[in-house]
mmCIF file of C-alpha atoms and ligand atoms in Angstrom:
data_model
loop_
_atom_site.group_PDB
_atom_site.id
_atom_site.type_symbol
_atom_site.label_atom_id
_atom_site.label_comp_id
_atom_site.label_asym_id
_atom_site.label_seq_id
_atom_site.Cartn_x
_atom_site.Cartn_y
_atom_site.Cartn_z
ATOM 1 C CA MET A 1 114.220 121.371 97.171
ATOM 2 C CA VAL A 2 113.360 124.821 95.836
ATOM 3 C CA MET A 3 111.572 125.047 92.462
ATOM 4 C CA ILE A 4 110.969 128.196 90.443
ATOM 5 C CA ASP A 5 108.692 128.521 87.400
ATOM 6 C CA ASN A 6 106.596 131.453 86.167
ATOM 7 C CA LEU A 7 103.908 128.972 85.032
ATOM 8 C CA ALA A 8 103.962 130.626 81.595
ATOM 9 C CA THR A 9 102.818 127.341 80.091
ATOM 10 C CA GLN A 10 100.126 126.834 82.760
ATOM 11 C CA ARG A 11 101.605 123.486 83.732
ATOM 12 C CA TYR A 12 100.307 123.574 87.315
ATOM 13 C CA CYS A 13 99.724 119.829 86.976
ATOM 14 C CA SER A 14 103.505 119.231 87.013
ATOM 15 C CA LEU A 15 103.327 120.042 90.735
ATOM 16 C CA PHE A 16 100.760 117.305 91.413
ATOM 17 C CA ASP A 17 101.863 113.960 92.865
ATOM 18 C CA LEU A 18 105.408 114.964 93.777
ATOM 19 C CA PRO A 19 107.139 112.114 95.643
ATOM 20 C CA PRO A 20 106.076 112.320 99.319
ATOM 21 C CA SER A 21 109.650 111.739 100.514
ATOM 22 C CA GLY A 22 110.786 115.180 99.278
ATOM 23 C CA ASN A 23 110.681 118.571 100.963
ATOM 24 C CA TYR A 24 109.543 121.176 98.427
ATOM 25 C CA ARG A 25 109.215 124.934 98.174
ATOM 26 C CA PHE A 26 107.664 126.308 94.975
ATOM 27 C CA ILE A 27 108.245 129.919 93.911
ATOM 28 C CA GLU A 28 106.043 131.327 91.134
ATOM 29 C CA GLU A 29 108.410 133.843 89.563
ATOM 30 C CA ASP A 30 110.163 134.695 86.330
ATOM 31 C CA ILE A 31 113.871 133.827 86.209
ATOM 32 C CA LEU A 32 114.445 137.123 84.369
ATOM 33 C CA THR A 33 113.130 139.278 87.213
ATOM 34 C CA ALA A 34 113.492 137.116 90.333
ATOM 35 C CA ASP A 35 116.336 137.613 92.804
ATOM 36 C CA MET A 36 118.032 134.424 91.625
ATOM 37 C CA ALA A 37 121.056 134.760 93.915
ATOM 38 C CA HIS A 38 118.715 134.907 96.922
ATOM 39 C CA ILE A 39 116.748 131.892 95.643
ATOM 40 C CA CYS A 40 119.895 129.826 94.873
ATOM 41 C CA ASP A 41 121.596 130.726 98.152
ATOM 42 C CA GLY A 42 122.267 127.541 100.135
ATOM 43 C CA SER A 43 121.874 125.204 97.136
ATOM 44 C CA ASP A 44 124.726 122.906 96.075
ATOM 45 C CA ILE A 45 123.331 122.323 92.585
ATOM 46 C CA VAL A 46 120.931 124.268 90.377
ATOM 47 C CA ILE A 47 119.173 122.322 87.602
ATOM 48 C CA HIS A 48 118.186 124.833 84.930
ATOM 49 C CA LEU A 49 115.187 123.662 82.880
ATOM 50 C CA ALA A 50 113.168 126.865 82.450
ATOM 51 C CA ALA A 51 112.901 127.793 78.781
ATOM 52 C CA VAL A 52 110.593 128.639 75.911
ATOM 53 C CA THR A 53 110.516 125.172 74.393
ATOM 54 C CA ASP A 54 108.266 124.875 71.328
ATOM 55 C CA ALA A 55 110.736 124.798 68.406
ATOM 56 C CA GLU A 56 108.189 125.550 65.675
ATOM 57 C CA ALA A 57 106.454 128.332 67.628
ATOM 58 C CA SER A 58 109.873 129.840 68.400
ATOM 59 C CA LEU A 59 109.921 131.197 64.820
ATOM 60 C CA THR A 60 107.262 133.741 65.735
ATOM 61 C CA LYS A 61 108.703 134.782 69.113
ATOM 62 C CA LYS A 62 112.416 135.034 68.552
ATOM 63 C CA ASP A 63 112.894 137.929 71.009
ATOM 64 C CA GLU A 64 111.185 136.109 73.872
ATOM 65 C CA VAL A 65 113.146 132.935 73.097
ATOM 66 C CA GLU A 66 116.397 134.887 73.152
ATOM 67 C CA ARG A 67 115.472 136.646 76.407
ATOM 68 C CA VAL A 68 114.390 133.566 78.345
ATOM 69 C CA ASN A 69 116.701 130.933 76.880
ATOM 70 C CA VAL A 70 119.917 132.944 76.612
ATOM 71 C CA LEU A 71 119.664 135.906 79.028
ATOM 72 C CA GLY A 72 117.667 133.791 81.506
ATOM 73 C CA THR A 73 120.345 131.089 81.458
ATOM 74 C CA GLU A 74 123.052 133.710 81.923
ATOM 75 C CA LYS A 75 121.156 135.129 84.900
ATOM 76 C CA VAL A 76 120.802 131.699 86.527
ATOM 77 C CA ALA A 77 124.510 131.057 85.892
ATOM 78 C CA ARG A 78 125.492 134.372 87.486
ATOM 79 C CA ALA A 79 123.472 133.449 90.584
ATOM 80 C CA CYS A 80 125.387 130.141 90.700
ATOM 81 C CA ILE A 81 128.703 131.984 90.540
ATOM 82 C CA GLN A 82 127.615 134.356 93.324
ATOM 83 C CA THR A 83 126.425 131.571 95.619
ATOM 84 C CA GLY A 84 129.009 128.904 94.737
ATOM 85 C CA ALA A 85 126.392 126.479 93.389
ATOM 86 C CA ALA A 86 127.137 124.191 90.443
ATOM 87 C CA LEU A 87 124.865 124.453 87.396
ATOM 88 C CA LEU A 88 123.340 121.560 85.454
ATOM 89 C CA PHE A 89 122.013 123.061 82.223
ATOM 90 C CA VAL A 90 119.557 121.147 80.043
ATOM 91 C CA SER A 91 120.118 121.854 76.354
ATOM 92 C CA THR A 92 118.947 119.865 73.341
ATOM 93 C CA THR A 93 120.292 117.508 70.674
ATOM 94 C CA SER A 94 118.566 119.895 68.227
ATOM 95 C CA VAL A 95 121.766 121.961 68.367
ATOM 96 C CA TYR A 96 123.273 119.380 65.979
ATOM 97 C CA GLY A 97 120.826 119.828 63.111
ATOM 98 C CA GLY A 98 121.944 116.702 61.267
ATOM 99 C CA GLY A 99 123.849 115.999 58.071
ATOM 100 C CA LEU A 100 126.545 113.590 59.337
ATOM 101 C CA ALA A 101 126.284 109.788 59.569
ATOM 102 C CA GLU A 102 126.750 110.099 63.327
ATOM 103 C CA ILE A 103 127.617 112.990 65.577
ATOM 104 C CA ASP A 104 128.910 113.214 69.142
ATOM 105 C CA GLU A 105 129.846 115.813 71.740
ATOM 106 C CA SER A 106 133.375 116.239 70.357
ATOM 107 C CA CYS A 107 132.223 117.406 66.926
ATOM 108 C CA ASP A 108 133.541 120.547 65.336
ATOM 109 C CA GLU A 109 131.606 123.718 66.136
ATOM 110 C CA SER A 110 130.955 124.133 62.412
ATOM 111 C CA ASP A 111 128.934 120.874 62.549
ATOM 112 C CA LEU A 112 126.465 122.449 64.972
ATOM 113 C CA ARG A 113 123.672 123.666 62.706
ATOM 114 C CA PRO A 114 120.531 124.386 64.764
ATOM 115 C CA GLN A 115 117.420 124.590 62.577
ATOM 116 C CA SER A 116 115.123 126.740 64.719
ATOM 117 C CA PRO A 117 115.405 129.873 66.884
ATOM 118 C CA TYR A 118 114.787 127.575 69.877
ATOM 119 C CA ALA A 119 117.750 125.299 69.060
ATOM 120 C CA ALA A 120 119.949 128.279 68.148
ATOM 121 C CA SER A 121 119.151 129.939 71.488
ATOM 122 C CA LYS A 122 120.101 126.775 73.387
ATOM 123 C CA LEU A 123 123.433 126.665 71.569
ATOM 124 C CA ARG A 124 124.104 130.336 72.337
ATOM 125 C CA ALA A 125 123.304 129.650 75.991
ATOM 126 C CA GLU A 126 125.770 126.726 76.003
ATOM 127 C CA LEU A 127 128.498 128.938 74.554
ATOM 128 C CA ARG A 128 127.743 131.707 77.038
ATOM 129 C CA LEU A 129 128.127 129.239 79.927
ATOM 130 C CA ARG A 130 131.466 128.122 78.519
ATOM 131 C CA GLU A 131 132.648 131.747 78.482
ATOM 132 C CA MET A 132 131.419 132.286 82.044
ATOM 133 C CA ALA A 133 133.307 129.180 83.162
ATOM 134 C CA GLN A 134 136.510 130.562 81.673
ATOM 135 C CA SER A 135 136.148 134.164 82.815
ATOM 136 C CA GLU A 136 134.195 133.846 86.071
ATOM 137 C CA GLY A 137 134.825 130.299 87.284
ATOM 138 C CA LEU A 138 131.301 128.931 86.736
ATOM 139 C CA ARG A 139 131.121 125.198 87.588
ATOM 140 C CA HIS A 140 128.670 123.595 85.190
ATOM 141 C CA LEU A 141 127.761 120.799 82.838
ATOM 142 C CA THR A 142 125.450 120.688 79.854
ATOM 143 C CA CYS A 143 123.088 117.811 78.999
ATOM 144 C CA ARG A 144 121.855 117.718 75.422
ATOM 145 C CA PHE A 145 118.520 115.897 75.739
ATOM 146 C CA GLY A 146 116.850 114.020 72.878
ATOM 147 C CA THR A 147 113.103 114.544 72.393
ATOM 148 C CA ILE A 148 111.350 113.251 75.497
ATOM 149 C CA PHE A 149 108.768 110.461 75.362
ATOM 150 C CA GLY A 150 106.895 108.766 78.187
ATOM 151 C CA THR A 151 104.108 109.712 80.540
ATOM 152 C CA SER A 152 104.075 112.360 83.269
ATOM 153 C CA PRO A 153 101.482 114.751 84.771
ATOM 154 C CA GLY A 154 102.993 117.672 82.814
ATOM 155 C CA MET A 155 103.657 115.907 79.522
ATOM 156 C CA ARG A 156 103.312 118.016 76.394
ATOM 157 C CA PHE A 157 102.107 117.044 72.960
ATOM 158 C CA HIS A 158 103.918 119.222 70.437
ATOM 159 C CA THR A 159 106.748 116.660 70.265
ATOM 160 C CA ALA A 160 106.703 113.700 67.903
ATOM 161 C CA ILE A 161 105.977 110.498 69.851
ATOM 162 C CA ASN A 162 103.480 111.989 72.303
ATOM 163 C CA LYS A 163 101.666 113.809 69.489
ATOM 164 C CA PHE A 164 101.405 110.650 67.342
ATOM 165 C CA CYS A 165 99.994 108.666 70.299
ATOM 166 C CA TRP A 166 97.423 111.397 70.927
ATOM 167 C CA GLN A 167 96.373 111.394 67.278
ATOM 168 C CA ALA A 168 96.181 107.579 67.154
ATOM 169 C CA VAL A 169 93.981 107.310 70.269
ATOM 170 C CA ASN A 170 91.688 110.009 68.903
ATOM 171 C CA GLU A 171 91.598 108.362 65.455
ATOM 172 C CA LEU A 172 92.932 111.543 63.875
ATOM 173 C CA PRO A 173 95.301 111.533 60.899
ATOM 174 C CA ILE A 174 98.922 111.204 62.043
ATOM 175 C CA THR A 175 100.580 114.446 60.929
ATOM 176 C CA VAL A 176 104.164 113.806 59.793
ATOM 177 C CA TRP A 177 106.583 116.385 58.418
ATOM 178 C CA ARG A 178 107.024 115.686 54.714
ATOM 179 C CA THR A 179 110.773 115.047 54.976
ATOM 180 C CA ALA A 180 110.740 113.158 58.268
ATOM 181 C CA LEU A 181 109.330 109.640 57.735
ATOM 182 C CA ASP A 182 112.668 107.850 57.372
ATOM 183 C CA GLN A 183 114.989 110.354 59.014
ATOM 184 C CA GLN A 184 116.699 109.307 62.232
ATOM 185 C CA ARG A 185 116.115 111.492 65.292
ATOM 186 C CA PRO A 186 117.309 111.176 68.909
ATOM 187 C CA TYR A 187 114.641 110.391 71.546
ATOM 188 C CA LEU A 188 114.854 110.182 75.323
ATOM 189 C CA ASP A 189 112.697 108.150 77.694
ATOM 190 C CA LEU A 190 111.562 110.398 80.574
ATOM 191 C CA GLY A 191 112.755 107.890 83.213
ATOM 192 C CA ASP A 192 116.194 107.866 81.572
ATOM 193 C CA ALA A 193 116.225 111.685 81.579
ATOM 194 C CA VAL A 194 115.603 111.800 85.331
ATOM 195 C CA ALA A 195 118.127 108.999 85.990
ATOM 196 C CA ALA A 196 120.786 110.740 83.866
ATOM 197 C CA ILE A 197 120.387 113.987 85.815
ATOM 198 C CA ALA A 198 120.785 112.065 89.102
ATOM 199 C CA PHE A 199 123.770 110.138 87.697
ATOM 200 C CA LEU A 200 125.615 113.291 86.633
ATOM 201 C CA MET A 201 124.789 115.116 89.877
ATOM 202 C CA ASN A 202 126.042 112.226 92.000
ATOM 203 C CA ARG A 203 129.372 112.173 90.153
ATOM 204 C CA SER A 204 129.746 115.933 90.481
ATOM 205 C CA LEU A 205 130.950 116.281 86.887
ATOM 206 C CA PHE A 206 130.852 120.066 86.761
ATOM 207 C CA ALA A 207 133.990 120.778 84.726
ATOM 208 C CA GLY A 208 132.144 122.320 81.773
ATOM 209 C CA GLU A 209 131.613 119.145 79.750
ATOM 210 C CA VAL A 210 128.724 118.398 77.404
ATOM 211 C CA PHE A 211 126.829 115.074 77.576
ATOM 212 C CA ASN A 212 124.361 113.788 74.990
ATOM 213 C CA VAL A 213 121.440 112.146 76.767
ATOM 214 C CA LEU A 214 119.267 109.974 74.527
ATOM 215 C CA THR A 215 117.766 106.507 74.797
ATOM 216 C CA LEU A 216 117.725 105.777 71.070
ATOM 217 C CA ASN A 217 117.808 107.164 67.562
ATOM 218 C CA THR A 218 114.830 106.111 65.504
ATOM 219 C CA SER A 219 112.640 107.135 62.575
ATOM 220 C CA VAL A 220 109.012 108.234 62.456
ATOM 221 C CA ARG A 221 108.298 105.081 60.446
ATOM 222 C CA ASP A 222 109.561 102.929 63.366
ATOM 223 C CA VAL A 223 107.538 104.944 65.868
ATOM 224 C CA LEU A 224 104.356 104.548 63.790
ATOM 225 C CA GLU A 225 104.936 100.790 63.495
ATOM 226 C CA LYS A 226 105.128 100.532 67.288
ATOM 227 C CA ILE A 227 101.953 102.601 67.652
ATOM 228 C CA SER A 228 100.014 100.656 65.031
ATOM 229 C CA ALA A 229 100.805 97.390 66.859
ATOM 230 C CA HIS A 230 98.745 98.708 69.798
ATOM 231 C CA ALA A 231 96.226 101.128 68.303
ATOM 232 C CA ALA A 232 93.902 101.187 65.311
ATOM 233 C CA THR A 233 95.961 102.572 62.454
ATOM 234 C CA SER A 234 95.118 106.103 61.411
ATOM 235 C CA SER A 235 96.064 107.520 58.035
ATOM 236 C CA ILE A 236 99.271 109.511 57.658
ATOM 237 C CA GLN A 237 98.945 113.110 56.560
ATOM 238 C CA PHE A 238 102.180 114.690 55.330
ATOM 239 C CA ILE A 239 102.543 118.326 56.335
ATOM 240 C CA ASP A 240 105.166 121.009 55.845
ATOM 241 C CA SER A 241 106.935 122.771 58.661
ATOM 242 C CA PRO A 242 109.240 125.763 58.336
ATOM 243 C CA ILE A 243 111.779 123.997 60.573
ATOM 244 C CA MET A 244 111.844 120.574 58.901
ATOM 245 C CA ASN A 245 115.101 119.809 57.132
ATOM 246 C CA LEU A 246 116.554 117.328 54.690
ATOM 247 C CA TYR A 247 118.984 115.780 57.146
ATOM 248 C CA SER A 248 118.850 112.726 59.326
ATOM 249 C CA SER A 249 120.332 113.222 62.755
ATOM 250 C CA HIS A 250 121.952 110.202 64.413
ATOM 251 C CA VAL A 251 123.370 111.356 67.725
ATOM 252 C CA ALA A 252 125.819 109.205 69.726
ATOM 253 C CA ASN A 253 125.060 108.431 73.397
ATOM 254 C CA ARG A 254 128.290 106.521 74.151
ATOM 255 C CA LYS A 255 129.898 109.156 76.369
ATOM 256 C CA LEU A 256 127.417 108.703 79.209
ATOM 257 C CA ILE A 257 127.305 104.909 78.751
ATOM 258 C CA ASN A 258 131.105 104.765 78.960
ATOM 259 C CA LEU A 259 130.869 106.482 82.336
ATOM 260 C CA GLY A 260 128.647 103.627 83.544
ATOM 261 C CA PHE A 261 125.170 105.027 82.875
ATOM 262 C CA GLU A 262 122.548 102.479 81.836
ATOM 263 C CA TYR A 263 119.602 103.476 79.665
ATOM 264 C CA LYS A 264 116.531 101.493 80.699
ATOM 265 C CA GLY A 265 113.688 102.979 78.653
ATOM 266 C CA THR A 266 112.392 101.458 75.444
ATOM 267 C CA LEU A 267 110.318 102.939 72.641
ATOM 268 C CA GLN A 268 107.918 99.993 72.910
ATOM 269 C CA GLU A 269 107.212 100.597 76.601
ATOM 270 C CA GLY A 270 106.957 104.369 76.196
ATOM 271 C CA VAL A 271 104.412 104.029 73.391
ATOM 272 C CA VAL A 272 102.347 101.376 75.207
ATOM 273 C CA GLN A 273 102.218 103.420 78.439
ATOM 274 C CA THR A 274 101.295 106.625 76.605
ATOM 275 C CA LEU A 275 98.504 104.925 74.624
ATOM 276 C CA HIS A 276 97.254 103.296 77.828
ATOM 277 C CA LEU A 277 97.188 106.611 79.722
ATOM 278 C CA LEU A 278 95.352 108.419 76.930
ATOM 279 C CA ARG A 279 92.790 105.618 76.609
ATOM 280 C CA MET A 280 92.169 105.670 80.365
ATOM 281 C CA LEU A 281 91.668 109.446 80.270
ATOM 282 C CA ALA A 282 89.328 109.136 77.310
ATOM 283 C CA SER A 283 87.233 106.437 78.937
ATOM 284 C CA SER A 284 87.037 108.071 82.374
ATOM 285 C CA ALA A 285 86.243 111.492 80.870
ATOM 286 C CA MET A 286 83.479 109.965 78.827
ATOM 287 C CA SER A 287 81.958 107.514 81.319
ATOM 288 C CA GLY A 288 78.281 108.274 81.508
ATOM 289 C CA MET A 289 78.026 109.448 77.876
ATOM 290 C CA LYS A 290 76.943 107.169 75.096
ATOM 291 C CA GLY A 291 77.970 106.310 71.536
ATOM 292 C CA ARG A 292 78.471 109.176 69.107
ATOM 293 C CA THR A 293 77.933 111.895 71.742
ATOM 294 C CA ARG A 294 80.693 110.400 73.817
ATOM 295 C CA GLU A 295 83.065 110.137 70.876
ATOM 296 C CA MET A 296 82.403 113.704 69.695
ATOM 297 C CA ALA A 297 82.645 115.155 73.194
ATOM 298 C CA TRP A 298 86.063 113.638 73.780
ATOM 299 C CA ARG A 299 87.367 114.735 70.393
ATOM 300 C CA HIS A 300 86.178 118.300 70.880
ATOM 301 C CA GLY A 301 87.282 118.531 74.484
ATOM 302 C CA GLN A 302 83.818 119.122 75.959
HETATM 303 N N1 NAD B 1 110.800 117.846 76.291
HETATM 304 C C1 NAD B 1 111.766 117.628 75.389
HETATM 305 O O1 NAD B 1 111.589 116.866 74.427
HETATM 306 C C2 NAD B 1 113.110 118.305 75.554
HETATM 307 C C3 NAD B 1 114.148 117.926 74.698
HETATM 308 C C4 NAD B 1 115.390 118.573 74.808
HETATM 309 C C5 NAD B 1 115.581 119.547 75.792
HETATM 310 N N2 NAD B 1 114.544 119.893 76.589
HETATM 311 C C6 NAD B 1 114.787 120.947 77.573
HETATM 312 O O2 NAD B 1 114.349 120.513 78.847
HETATM 313 C C7 NAD B 1 113.843 121.622 79.589
HETATM 314 C C8 NAD B 1 112.450 121.301 80.110
HETATM 315 O O3 NAD B 1 111.615 121.065 78.976
HETATM 316 P P1 NAD B 1 110.097 120.626 79.111
HETATM 317 O O4 NAD B 1 109.834 119.620 78.073
HETATM 318 O O5 NAD B 1 109.769 120.313 80.540
HETATM 319 O O6 NAD B 1 109.403 121.972 78.638
HETATM 320 P P2 NAD B 1 108.242 122.832 79.280
HETATM 321 O O7 NAD B 1 107.932 123.891 78.283
HETATM 322 O O8 NAD B 1 107.189 121.944 79.768
HETATM 323 O O9 NAD B 1 108.982 123.452 80.555
HETATM 324 C C9 NAD B 1 109.638 124.680 80.562
HETATM 325 C C10 NAD B 1 109.172 125.416 81.808
HETATM 326 O O10 NAD B 1 109.846 126.676 81.858
HETATM 327 C C11 NAD B 1 108.935 127.616 82.394
HETATM 328 N N3 NAD B 1 109.376 128.964 82.014
HETATM 329 C C12 NAD B 1 109.393 129.514 80.777
HETATM 330 N N4 NAD B 1 109.870 130.768 80.844
HETATM 331 C C13 NAD B 1 110.171 131.007 82.152
HETATM 332 C C14 NAD B 1 110.699 132.120 82.854
HETATM 333 N N5 NAD B 1 111.020 133.257 82.220
HETATM 334 N N6 NAD B 1 110.861 132.027 84.194
HETATM 335 C C15 NAD B 1 110.534 130.883 84.864
HETATM 336 N N7 NAD B 1 110.034 129.792 84.240
HETATM 337 C C16 NAD B 1 109.859 129.854 82.905
HETATM 338 C C17 NAD B 1 107.586 127.252 81.777
HETATM 339 O O11 NAD B 1 106.504 127.747 82.519
HETATM 340 C C18 NAD B 1 107.659 125.715 81.787
HETATM 341 O O12 NAD B 1 107.067 125.169 82.947
HETATM 342 C C19 NAD B 1 113.878 122.827 78.645
HETATM 343 O O13 NAD B 1 115.024 123.598 78.924
HETATM 344 C C20 NAD B 1 113.987 122.211 77.261
HETATM 345 O O14 NAD B 1 114.666 123.044 76.360
HETATM 346 C C21 NAD B 1 113.326 119.297 76.506
#
């Protein structure tokens, strides 16, 4: 397996503890400048995950988001066309934007209302791939992932569930977007994400279709209830975000289930495992320190 990443987000730790059964080659390069056709040569399937991913931060770096997420995707797709590889593109359920009681992959294009430059760039990349399939014969599929939860070496904390668990373990106020407490949002257990990619690859469904991939739709209120059952409750602090919106977003996951895919993750398990991991890190980082010093050192990352 060949992996390419420019390590822009410094996530070296994602390369730790790879399953020993695999055979890996890692290339530290930028998809925008690398010889992608050379790198993809000999591959049957290319899984395209590289992206600028922080939706809120994408407001201040629209050009970079456009370059990496749209032009980068186009470049990877062109390499697939040149080498005959099929492309599995990972997009996001944020392309929907909300506003309907429920939405699925067959919705009208006018119902796709991305709320951030990040989500808009993912939608433009999807559309570009569709054009390349029609005009240049690209074989591809698009997965629209819900927001990931669950533990991994490279997990990030600017997404809802992980961030709330972090704040709860550190006894910090839980920061919730003012409009979000009771809005539904799609979430995806990390194990389900990996299993869905394997499921779609094994069935070779590269005829240009889109698949929503999400374990459940739930609200921030539900997430906080699960967290407070296992962690001391912190106060909620309502904050504003330029990308919050007034709409709930209930996204259907039936299409993949109807093909025989089984979601196995649960919010309960994801929250418990994340809290457990963070507590273990906190206690091992602080072993040897005492009382207040220990508490302050962990909170301030010393
Ligand atoms: N995590 C989620 O909740 C979520 C939800 C929906 C979709 N997705 C999609 O899944 C994919 C993976 O997301 P993630 O959560 O692992 O995010 P991430 O930010 O951890 O991973 C993206 C990776 O892309 C790399 N990268 C960025 N620009 C690059 C470039 N020019 N060349 C090579 N590598 C580059 C970064 O270094 C990073 O390792 C992304 O495409 C994202 O849009 C993620």
